[in-house]
Short mmCIF file of C-alpha atoms in Angstrom, two decimals:
data_model
loop_
_atom_site.label_atom_id
_atom_site.label_comp_id
_atom_site.label_asym_id
_atom_site.label_seq_id
_atom_site.Cartn_x
_atom_site.Cartn_y
_atom_site.Cartn_z
CA UNK A 1 58.86 98.57 69.93
CA UNK A 2 59.96 95.15 68.72
CA UNK A 3 56.79 94.61 66.70
CA UNK A 4 57.19 97.99 64.97
CA UNK A 5 60.56 96.88 63.59
CA UNK A 6 58.86 94.05 61.71
CA UNK A 7 56.81 96.58 59.73
CA UNK A 8 59.97 97.44 57.82
CA UNK A 9 59.66 94.11 55.97
CA UNK A 10 56.10 94.75 54.74
CA UNK A 11 57.08 96.28 51.33
CA UNK A 12 58.97 93.12 50.40
CA UNK A 13 55.73 91.10 50.49
CA UNK A 14 54.74 93.08 47.36
CA UNK A 15 57.96 93.63 45.38
CA UNK A 16 61.10 91.78 44.43
CA UNK A 17 64.40 93.60 44.13
CA UNK A 18 66.36 93.79 40.90
CA UNK A 19 70.15 94.50 41.09
CA UNK A 20 69.82 98.27 40.77
CA UNK A 21 67.21 98.46 43.52
CA UNK A 22 69.38 96.26 45.69
CA UNK A 23 72.10 98.90 45.45
CA UNK A 24 69.67 101.70 46.30
CA UNK A 25 68.31 99.70 49.24
CA UNK A 26 71.83 99.15 50.52
CA UNK A 27 72.38 102.92 50.26
CA UNK A 28 69.18 103.56 52.21
CA UNK A 29 70.23 101.02 54.82
CA UNK A 30 73.58 102.79 55.14
CA UNK A 31 71.82 106.12 55.66
CA UNK A 32 69.52 104.71 58.33
CA UNK A 33 72.45 103.11 60.17
CA UNK A 34 74.52 106.30 60.02
CA UNK A 35 71.62 108.42 61.28
CA UNK A 36 70.96 105.94 64.09
CA UNK A 37 74.67 106.02 64.98
CA UNK A 38 74.80 109.76 65.42
CA UNK A 39 71.51 109.74 67.34
CA UNK A 40 73.11 107.28 69.75
CA UNK A 41 76.22 109.48 70.06
CA UNK A 42 74.06 112.50 70.82
CA UNK A 43 72.09 110.50 73.40
CA UNK A 44 75.30 109.41 75.12
CA UNK A 45 76.63 112.98 75.21
CA UNK A 46 73.40 114.19 76.79
CA UNK A 47 74.32 112.16 79.88
CA UNK A 48 77.41 114.33 80.35
CA UNK A 49 80.07 111.70 79.67
CA UNK A 50 81.51 112.51 76.25
CA UNK A 51 84.82 110.77 76.94
CA UNK A 52 83.03 107.46 77.54
CA UNK A 53 81.15 107.94 74.26
CA UNK A 54 84.50 108.30 72.42
CA UNK A 55 85.87 105.19 74.13
CA UNK A 56 82.69 103.34 73.21
CA UNK A 57 82.97 104.35 69.52
CA UNK A 58 86.55 103.12 69.29
CA UNK A 59 85.72 99.93 71.18
CA UNK A 60 82.76 99.24 68.87
CA UNK A 61 84.90 99.59 65.74
CA UNK A 62 87.60 97.30 67.13
CA UNK A 63 84.99 94.78 68.27
CA UNK A 64 83.40 94.48 64.81
CA UNK A 65 86.82 94.22 63.16
CA UNK A 66 87.73 91.35 65.47
CA UNK A 67 84.36 89.68 64.89
CA UNK A 68 84.88 89.86 61.12
CA UNK A 69 88.38 88.36 61.46
CA UNK A 70 87.01 85.60 63.68
CA UNK A 71 84.20 84.74 61.26
CA UNK A 72 86.64 84.59 58.35
CA UNK A 73 88.95 82.25 60.27
CA UNK A 74 86.06 80.13 61.48
CA UNK A 75 85.32 79.03 57.93
CA UNK A 76 82.28 79.31 55.70
CA UNK A 77 79.41 80.95 57.56
CA UNK A 78 75.81 80.19 56.58
CA UNK A 79 72.58 81.88 57.56
CA UNK A 80 69.11 81.51 56.02
CA UNK A 81 70.48 79.67 52.96
CA UNK A 82 73.10 82.40 52.50
CA UNK A 83 76.70 81.28 52.49
CA UNK A 84 80.18 82.74 52.28
CA UNK A 85 80.94 86.48 52.38
CA UNK A 86 77.27 87.47 52.04
CA UNK A 87 76.38 85.41 55.12
CA UNK A 88 79.17 87.07 57.09
CA UNK A 89 77.81 90.50 56.20
CA UNK A 90 74.25 89.52 57.13
CA UNK A 91 75.39 88.08 60.48
CA UNK A 92 77.30 91.28 61.26
CA UNK A 93 74.43 93.60 60.29
CA UNK A 94 71.84 91.62 62.27
CA UNK A 95 74.24 91.38 65.21
CA UNK A 96 75.00 95.11 65.18
CA UNK A 97 71.34 96.14 64.96
CA UNK A 98 70.57 93.74 67.83
CA UNK A 99 73.46 95.14 69.85
CA UNK A 100 72.34 98.74 69.46
CA UNK A 101 68.88 97.77 70.74
CA UNK A 102 70.36 97.22 74.20
CA UNK A 103 71.13 100.94 74.46
CA UNK A 104 67.65 101.94 73.31
CA UNK A 105 66.03 99.51 75.75
CA UNK A 106 68.08 100.98 78.59
CA UNK A 107 66.98 104.47 77.58
CA UNK A 108 63.32 103.42 77.71
CA UNK A 109 63.66 101.91 81.18
CA UNK A 110 65.50 104.96 82.52
CA UNK A 111 62.85 107.30 81.04
CA UNK A 112 60.06 105.46 82.88
CA UNK A 113 61.99 105.93 86.11
CA UNK A 114 62.40 109.67 85.47
CA UNK A 115 60.70 112.52 87.25
CA UNK A 116 57.69 112.55 84.91
CA UNK A 117 57.13 108.83 85.22
CA UNK A 118 54.79 106.88 83.00
CA UNK A 119 53.81 109.66 80.58
CA UNK A 120 57.47 110.42 79.81
CA UNK A 121 58.30 106.74 79.37
CA UNK A 122 55.29 106.25 77.12
CA UNK A 123 56.35 109.05 74.80
CA UNK A 124 59.91 107.73 74.62
CA UNK A 125 58.55 104.25 73.86
CA UNK A 126 56.33 105.58 71.06
CA UNK A 127 59.20 107.61 69.63
CA UNK A 128 61.49 104.58 69.52
CA UNK A 129 58.71 102.40 68.08
CA UNK A 130 58.25 104.81 65.16
CA UNK A 131 62.03 105.14 64.87
CA UNK A 132 62.28 101.34 64.66
CA UNK A 133 60.22 101.09 61.47
CA UNK A 134 62.94 102.50 59.17
CA UNK A 135 65.54 100.52 61.12
CA UNK A 136 63.54 97.37 60.42
CA UNK A 137 63.41 98.46 56.79
CA UNK A 138 67.20 98.71 56.78
CA UNK A 139 67.59 95.16 58.12
CA UNK A 140 64.93 93.82 55.74
CA UNK A 141 66.53 95.52 52.75
CA UNK A 142 69.87 93.97 53.60
CA UNK A 143 68.28 90.51 53.92
CA UNK A 144 66.02 90.88 50.86
CA UNK A 145 68.99 91.90 48.71
CA UNK A 146 70.56 88.53 49.59
CA UNK A 147 67.44 86.56 48.58
CA UNK A 148 65.86 86.10 52.02
CA UNK A 149 62.05 85.65 52.01
CA UNK A 150 59.83 88.48 53.38
CA UNK A 151 58.66 86.28 56.26
CA UNK A 152 62.20 85.59 57.44
CA UNK A 153 63.19 89.22 56.90
CA UNK A 154 60.29 90.32 59.13
CA UNK A 155 61.17 87.73 61.77
CA UNK A 156 64.83 88.75 61.95
CA UNK A 157 63.89 92.44 61.97
CA UNK A 158 61.77 91.83 65.07
CA UNK A 159 64.55 89.77 66.67
CA UNK A 160 66.99 92.68 66.32
CA UNK A 161 64.72 94.77 68.56
CA UNK A 162 63.84 92.13 71.17
CA UNK A 163 66.56 93.41 73.55
CA UNK A 164 64.64 96.68 73.87
CA UNK A 165 61.66 95.34 75.88
CA UNK A 166 63.87 92.79 77.65
CA UNK A 167 66.46 95.34 78.85
CA UNK A 168 63.86 98.05 79.61
CA UNK A 169 62.58 96.20 82.70
CA UNK A 170 65.89 95.87 84.62
CA UNK A 171 66.84 99.36 83.42
CA UNK A 172 63.68 100.71 85.05
CA UNK A 173 64.40 98.82 88.27
CA UNK A 174 68.06 99.93 88.40
CA UNK A 175 67.80 103.27 86.63
CA UNK A 176 70.83 104.89 88.32
CA UNK A 177 73.19 102.04 87.44
CA UNK A 178 72.02 101.79 83.84
CA UNK A 179 72.24 105.55 83.27
CA UNK A 180 75.95 105.43 84.17
CA UNK A 181 76.64 102.79 81.52
CA UNK A 182 74.53 104.41 78.80
CA UNK A 183 77.27 106.71 77.34
CA UNK A 184 79.64 103.82 76.70
CA UNK A 185 76.87 101.52 75.40
CA UNK A 186 75.52 104.09 72.95
CA UNK A 187 79.04 104.93 71.74
CA UNK A 188 79.86 101.25 71.34
CA UNK A 189 76.77 100.56 69.22
CA UNK A 190 77.43 103.67 67.13
CA UNK A 191 81.05 102.62 66.49
CA UNK A 192 79.92 99.19 65.35
CA UNK A 193 77.40 100.61 62.87
CA UNK A 194 79.75 103.26 61.45
CA UNK A 195 82.48 100.68 60.83
CA UNK A 196 80.02 98.28 59.18
CA UNK A 197 78.52 100.96 56.92
CA UNK A 198 81.89 102.13 55.59
CA UNK A 199 83.47 98.69 55.35
CA UNK A 200 80.65 96.50 54.04
CA UNK A 201 77.30 98.16 53.25
CA UNK A 202 78.44 101.03 51.02
CA UNK A 203 80.96 98.95 48.98
CA UNK A 204 78.16 96.46 48.22
CA UNK A 205 75.85 99.28 47.19
CA UNK A 206 78.42 100.73 44.78
CA UNK A 207 78.69 97.36 43.02
CA UNK A 208 74.96 97.34 42.19
CA UNK A 209 74.14 101.02 41.58
CA UNK A 210 75.99 104.17 40.55
CA UNK A 211 77.65 106.34 43.25
CA UNK A 212 75.23 109.28 42.70
CA UNK A 213 72.22 106.96 43.16
CA UNK A 214 73.66 105.39 46.31
CA UNK A 215 74.63 108.79 47.72
CA UNK A 216 71.16 110.18 47.04
CA UNK A 217 69.46 107.19 48.72
CA UNK A 218 71.74 107.45 51.77
CA UNK A 219 71.26 111.23 52.06
CA UNK A 220 67.48 110.96 51.86
CA UNK A 221 67.51 108.25 54.55
CA UNK A 222 69.66 110.36 56.88
CA UNK A 223 67.40 113.39 56.33
CA UNK A 224 64.28 111.33 57.02
CA UNK A 225 65.70 109.87 60.23
CA UNK A 226 66.83 113.29 61.41
CA UNK A 227 63.41 114.80 60.65
CA UNK A 228 61.78 112.00 62.62
CA UNK A 229 64.09 112.52 65.60
CA UNK A 230 63.64 116.30 65.49
CA UNK A 231 59.86 116.01 65.42
CA UNK A 232 59.76 113.83 68.53
CA UNK A 233 62.39 115.93 70.30
CA UNK A 234 60.46 119.15 69.71
CA UNK A 235 57.24 117.54 70.83
CA UNK A 236 58.76 116.10 74.01
CA UNK A 237 59.70 119.58 75.25
CA UNK A 238 56.09 120.56 75.87
CA UNK A 239 54.29 117.23 76.18
CA UNK A 240 51.65 116.54 78.81
CA UNK A 241 49.54 113.60 79.88
CA UNK A 242 46.83 114.45 77.34
CA UNK A 243 49.32 114.24 74.49
CA UNK A 244 50.69 110.96 75.79
CA UNK A 245 47.17 109.55 76.02
CA UNK A 246 46.35 110.74 72.51
CA UNK A 247 49.43 109.15 70.99
CA UNK A 248 48.83 105.88 72.84
CA UNK A 249 45.18 105.63 71.76
CA UNK A 250 46.10 106.60 68.20
CA UNK A 251 48.50 103.67 67.92
CA UNK A 252 45.84 101.34 69.31
CA UNK A 253 43.70 102.32 66.32
CA UNK A 254 46.03 100.20 64.17
CA UNK A 255 45.47 96.99 66.14
CA UNK A 256 41.89 96.40 64.98
CA UNK A 257 42.59 96.21 61.22
CA UNK A 258 45.63 94.02 61.80
CA UNK A 259 43.59 91.62 63.96
CA UNK A 260 40.75 91.69 61.43
CA UNK A 261 43.17 90.73 58.66
CA UNK A 262 44.54 87.83 60.69
CA UNK A 263 41.02 86.57 61.52
CA UNK A 264 39.96 86.70 57.87
CA UNK A 265 43.06 84.90 56.61
CA UNK A 266 42.79 82.24 59.32
CA UNK A 267 39.18 81.45 58.40
CA UNK A 268 39.89 81.56 54.67
CA UNK A 269 42.78 79.11 54.97
CA UNK A 270 41.01 76.81 57.42
CA UNK A 271 37.77 76.59 55.39
CA UNK A 272 39.38 76.82 51.93
CA UNK A 273 37.17 79.78 51.03
CA UNK A 274 36.75 80.41 47.29
CA UNK A 275 37.59 83.71 45.58
CA UNK A 276 33.96 84.63 44.88
CA UNK A 277 33.08 84.30 48.57
CA UNK A 278 36.07 86.44 49.58
CA UNK A 279 35.15 89.20 47.14
CA UNK A 280 31.57 89.12 48.33
CA UNK A 281 32.66 89.35 51.99
CA UNK A 282 34.94 92.30 51.24
CA UNK A 283 32.12 94.11 49.44
CA UNK A 284 29.59 93.42 52.19
CA UNK A 285 31.91 94.87 54.83
CA UNK A 286 32.70 97.92 52.67
CA UNK A 287 29.04 98.67 51.99
CA UNK A 288 28.21 98.60 55.71
CA UNK A 289 31.15 100.92 56.42
CA UNK A 290 29.87 103.20 53.66
CA UNK A 291 26.36 103.61 55.09
CA UNK A 292 27.00 103.36 58.85
CA UNK A 293 28.16 106.89 59.61
CA UNK A 294 25.87 108.63 57.07
CA UNK A 295 22.85 106.88 58.61
CA UNK A 296 23.96 107.96 62.09
CA UNK A 297 24.22 111.56 60.92
CA UNK A 298 20.84 111.37 59.21
CA UNK A 299 19.02 109.80 62.18
CA UNK A 300 20.56 112.27 64.66
CA UNK A 301 19.70 115.20 62.33
CA UNK A 302 23.34 116.35 62.31
CA UNK A 303 23.32 116.55 58.52
CA UNK A 304 20.52 117.16 56.04
CA UNK A 305 19.41 114.51 53.58
CA UNK A 306 20.33 116.44 50.44
CA UNK A 307 23.73 117.49 51.82
CA UNK A 308 24.46 113.91 52.75
CA UNK A 309 23.44 112.55 49.32
CA UNK A 310 25.49 115.26 47.61
CA UNK A 311 28.64 114.40 49.56
CA UNK A 312 28.17 110.66 49.03
CA UNK A 313 27.70 111.22 45.29
CA UNK A 314 30.71 113.53 45.15
CA UNK A 315 32.92 110.97 46.90
CA UNK A 316 31.65 108.15 44.67
CA UNK A 317 32.24 110.20 41.52
CA UNK A 318 35.73 111.22 42.61
CA UNK A 319 36.83 107.66 43.34
CA UNK A 320 35.15 106.28 40.20
CA UNK A 321 36.82 108.81 37.90
CA UNK A 322 40.21 108.37 39.59
CA UNK A 323 40.07 104.57 39.46
CA UNK A 324 38.84 104.51 35.87
CA UNK A 325 41.63 106.84 34.78
CA UNK A 326 44.28 104.68 36.44
CA UNK A 327 42.84 101.47 34.96
CA UNK A 328 42.63 103.00 31.47
CA UNK A 329 46.20 104.23 31.71
CA UNK A 330 47.33 100.79 32.81
CA UNK A 331 45.22 99.14 30.11
CA UNK A 332 47.03 101.03 27.38
CA UNK A 333 50.33 99.57 28.54
CA UNK A 334 49.16 96.03 29.19
CA UNK A 335 51.24 93.26 27.76
CA UNK A 336 48.28 90.95 27.16
CA UNK A 337 44.55 90.85 27.70
CA UNK A 338 44.80 90.31 31.46
CA UNK A 339 48.37 91.07 32.49
CA UNK A 340 50.14 94.37 32.91
CA UNK A 341 53.89 94.78 32.59
CA UNK A 342 55.73 93.47 35.62
CA UNK A 343 56.82 95.97 38.24
CA UNK A 344 60.18 95.02 39.75
CA UNK A 345 59.43 91.41 38.91
CA UNK A 346 55.94 91.38 40.49
CA UNK A 347 53.20 90.52 37.95
CA UNK A 348 50.11 92.71 38.27
CA UNK A 349 46.78 91.85 36.60
CA UNK A 350 44.02 94.33 35.88
CA UNK A 351 41.84 92.68 38.52
CA UNK A 352 44.65 92.85 41.09
CA UNK A 353 45.16 96.53 40.36
CA UNK A 354 41.44 97.11 40.79
CA UNK A 355 41.60 95.41 44.19
CA UNK A 356 44.50 97.61 45.26
CA UNK A 357 42.54 100.70 44.20
CA UNK A 358 39.59 99.51 46.30
CA UNK A 359 41.91 99.16 49.27
CA UNK A 360 42.96 102.75 48.61
CA UNK A 361 39.33 103.80 49.14
CA UNK A 362 39.35 101.94 52.48
CA UNK A 363 42.58 103.76 53.37
CA UNK A 364 40.88 107.11 52.67
CA UNK A 365 37.99 106.06 54.91
CA UNK A 366 40.50 105.13 57.65
CA UNK A 367 42.21 108.51 57.24
CA UNK A 368 38.92 110.34 57.82
CA UNK A 369 38.17 108.29 60.95
CA UNK A 370 41.74 108.82 62.16
CA UNK A 371 41.28 112.59 62.02
CA UNK A 372 38.18 112.28 64.22
CA UNK A 373 40.02 110.01 66.63
CA UNK A 374 42.91 112.49 66.83
CA UNK A 375 40.48 115.18 67.97
CA UNK A 376 39.02 113.04 70.76
CA UNK A 377 41.99 110.90 71.86
CA UNK A 378 43.82 113.56 73.95
CA UNK A 379 40.65 113.93 76.05
CA UNK A 380 40.72 110.25 77.05
CA UNK A 381 41.63 110.08 80.72
CA UNK A 382 43.51 107.18 82.29
CA UNK A 383 45.78 107.02 79.20
CA UNK A 384 42.84 105.83 77.14
CA UNK A 385 42.43 102.43 78.78
CA UNK A 386 38.65 102.63 78.22
CA UNK A 387 39.19 103.18 74.50
CA UNK A 388 41.20 100.04 73.81
CA UNK A 389 38.27 97.66 73.26
CA UNK A 390 35.91 99.89 71.22
CA UNK A 391 38.67 101.31 69.03
CA UNK A 392 39.97 97.81 68.28
CA UNK A 393 36.46 96.48 67.57
CA UNK A 394 35.77 99.36 65.23
CA UNK A 395 38.85 98.58 63.16
CA UNK A 396 38.19 94.83 62.75
CA UNK A 397 35.91 95.06 59.69
CA UNK A 398 38.28 97.44 57.88
CA UNK A 399 41.19 95.02 58.15
CA UNK A 400 38.97 92.07 57.20
CA UNK A 401 37.69 93.91 54.11
CA UNK A 402 41.18 94.71 52.87
CA UNK A 403 42.54 91.22 53.58
CA UNK A 404 39.55 89.58 51.92
CA UNK A 405 39.85 91.79 48.85
CA UNK A 406 43.58 91.17 48.37
CA UNK A 407 43.37 87.45 49.20
CA UNK A 408 40.57 87.05 46.66
CA UNK A 409 42.59 88.82 43.96
CA UNK A 410 46.09 87.42 44.55
CA UNK A 411 45.48 84.13 46.40
CA UNK A 412 48.35 85.17 48.71
CA UNK A 413 47.74 85.25 52.45
CA UNK A 414 51.05 87.04 52.97
CA UNK A 415 49.88 89.92 50.77
CA UNK A 416 46.50 89.97 52.52
CA UNK A 417 48.04 90.35 55.99
CA UNK A 418 50.56 92.89 54.73
CA UNK A 419 47.76 94.98 53.19
CA UNK A 420 45.74 94.85 56.44
CA UNK A 421 48.85 95.98 58.33
CA UNK A 422 49.42 98.93 56.02
CA UNK A 423 45.76 100.00 56.18
CA UNK A 424 45.90 99.60 59.95
CA UNK A 425 48.57 102.27 60.20
CA UNK A 426 46.73 104.84 58.08
CA UNK A 427 44.36 105.62 60.96
CA UNK A 428 47.08 106.10 63.62
CA UNK A 429 49.18 108.27 61.30
CA UNK A 430 46.14 110.41 60.54
CA UNK A 431 45.22 110.65 64.24
CA UNK A 432 48.75 111.61 65.28
CA UNK A 433 48.79 114.24 62.53
CA UNK A 434 45.51 115.65 63.86
CA UNK A 435 46.96 115.84 67.39
CA UNK A 436 50.14 117.60 66.23
CA UNK A 437 48.17 120.00 64.01
CA UNK A 438 45.67 120.74 66.79
CA UNK A 439 42.61 120.53 64.51
CA UNK A 440 39.05 120.59 65.83
CA UNK A 441 36.04 118.55 64.76
CA UNK A 442 34.44 121.14 62.49
CA UNK A 443 34.04 119.82 58.96
CA UNK A 444 35.20 116.27 59.72
CA UNK A 445 31.69 114.83 59.26
CA UNK A 446 31.72 116.11 55.69
CA UNK A 447 35.11 114.50 55.07
CA UNK A 448 33.81 111.24 56.54
CA UNK A 449 30.70 111.15 54.33
CA UNK A 450 32.81 111.99 51.27
CA UNK A 451 35.11 109.05 52.12
CA UNK A 452 32.11 106.75 52.65
CA UNK A 453 30.89 107.60 49.16
CA UNK A 454 34.20 106.45 47.71
CA UNK A 455 33.71 102.91 49.04
CA UNK A 456 30.56 102.29 47.00
CA UNK A 457 31.87 102.31 43.39
CA UNK A 458 35.18 100.69 44.39
CA UNK A 459 33.60 97.62 45.94
CA UNK A 460 30.72 97.66 43.46
CA UNK A 461 33.28 96.51 40.91
CA UNK A 462 34.62 93.90 43.33
CA UNK A 463 31.20 92.33 43.95
CA UNK A 464 30.45 92.32 40.20
CA UNK A 465 33.54 90.24 39.60
CA UNK A 466 32.67 87.94 42.51
CA UNK A 467 29.16 87.36 41.13
CA UNK A 468 30.56 86.63 37.66
CA UNK A 469 32.82 83.95 39.18
CA UNK A 470 30.05 82.33 41.22
CA UNK A 471 26.76 84.16 41.83
CA UNK A 472 25.66 82.00 44.78
CA UNK A 473 28.94 82.18 46.67
CA UNK A 474 29.37 85.86 45.85
CA UNK A 475 25.92 86.62 47.31
CA UNK A 476 26.62 84.48 50.36
CA UNK A 477 29.91 86.30 50.93
CA UNK A 478 28.12 89.64 50.63
CA UNK A 479 25.67 88.62 53.37
CA UNK A 480 28.45 87.26 55.62
CA UNK A 481 30.54 90.40 55.21
CA UNK A 482 27.58 92.70 55.92
CA UNK A 483 26.66 90.67 59.00
CA UNK A 484 30.23 90.66 60.33
CA UNK A 485 30.65 94.42 59.88
CA UNK A 486 27.27 95.17 61.45
CA UNK A 487 28.08 92.96 64.44
CA UNK A 488 31.45 94.66 65.03
CA UNK A 489 30.00 98.17 64.77
CA UNK A 490 27.01 97.31 66.99
CA UNK A 491 29.34 95.84 69.62
CA UNK A 492 31.40 99.03 69.46
CA UNK A 493 28.24 101.00 70.13
CA UNK A 494 27.25 98.78 73.05
CA UNK A 495 30.71 98.97 74.62
CA UNK A 496 30.62 102.76 74.31
CA UNK A 497 27.28 102.95 76.09
CA UNK A 498 28.54 101.05 79.14
CA UNK A 499 32.03 102.53 79.60
CA UNK A 500 33.42 106.00 80.27
CA UNK A 501 34.76 105.87 76.70
CA UNK A 502 31.65 107.75 75.49
CA UNK A 503 32.83 110.85 77.32
CA UNK A 504 35.63 111.27 74.77
CA UNK A 505 34.68 109.01 71.85
CA UNK A 506 35.28 110.42 68.38
CA UNK A 507 32.06 111.19 66.59
CA UNK A 508 33.07 108.85 63.79
CA UNK A 509 32.86 105.91 66.20
CA UNK A 510 30.08 106.84 68.60
#
């Protein structure tokens, strides 16, 4: 839950905010905080103590007012190189978001102690983890608008949710006592956030953007948060252990790419790897991913040779035409031979854009594998504990390919890790969508082969650039990347053969 909050800071590794966007981000933050406030009020009322919720709301508002008065009397407040009134606002927002995490952590602990036990607690945990991503975005937007770096914004976003896992344990052990205090706690946190939104966040937003823009951003944020809450509430009415297992395994699918990105960046920084070698490694991994599943289908006679070649060619043609069209459109608007116009202050070169498009092909490949995982994950018994290792191993090369590609193009390890994180969540989102939609496996092999075809032209361009920079290092990187991907996929296969995971493994991984 705490880690999910940090994902809200990921966009700020790629973009810088101009004044108008700062106003819109403040409006979005206000919407998220308001939606979270009324969710907390509703949660408190569900415990049958509405009067305590009202007392909590009033107490929260008074508490924040007194805190603001105290901070103003204390003198000039500073936080993360921010001083004065801006620092006071940041301290209050971070404090409020941290405070409201205590109520959510209590709810998680109480849910694990409920009549349905672990499966119910797991679903509540997953729901709050997903719910925490836009809340982390709200905190990060507030910090980024004051000039805080993406790394610090991510760190403080995670800190605001640390009370959730910490409080969940004693709440589980003393469920009856904590459930009695929940109505007041949820009301208190809601009162704090409502007061802060009206007093500080919205006035700041109106200074930087027009009222219609701020109102639109806030309304969209509230609608999104409500849709998210409604989706999980509807699902929780008829959940079962299979659904809980499927959701848990689906989220695990995002760990492999994230770990792969971290491994790649660590080696690249430690060994001072050159750009040509990074581009070669990314291409080698992508080419192995492109041929692995088609070869499995061909050897097992699950798909004919001509059908397989047709789908690969179709996928390659689709991605090539799409990428070429985007690059030509961008080339018409380029400010110089190599640079495109800046986007919100972030300079984008043609080569960087090409690398991002290649990562898009990897994301499409992850989406196809996520669909297959979503079909098989609910069948994993024991809440999918046998699937943790193979699913994580299978995702390692994907994250390494994306991180290597972005690091080689931008020379920024922050961007590389952020890209691996984003790609890592494509698979889980796809898998969860497959579970909710109740799809079966029919036709997914064709989607997978089509996606594999898209990797070939995308990373063909990447390896060409790597060879032009340094042919020897580009070739060496290609061999290293191919070897790394083959090792990861072979280990996945070996693990599957010696664990009960094979009884429910998705065909895309087996």
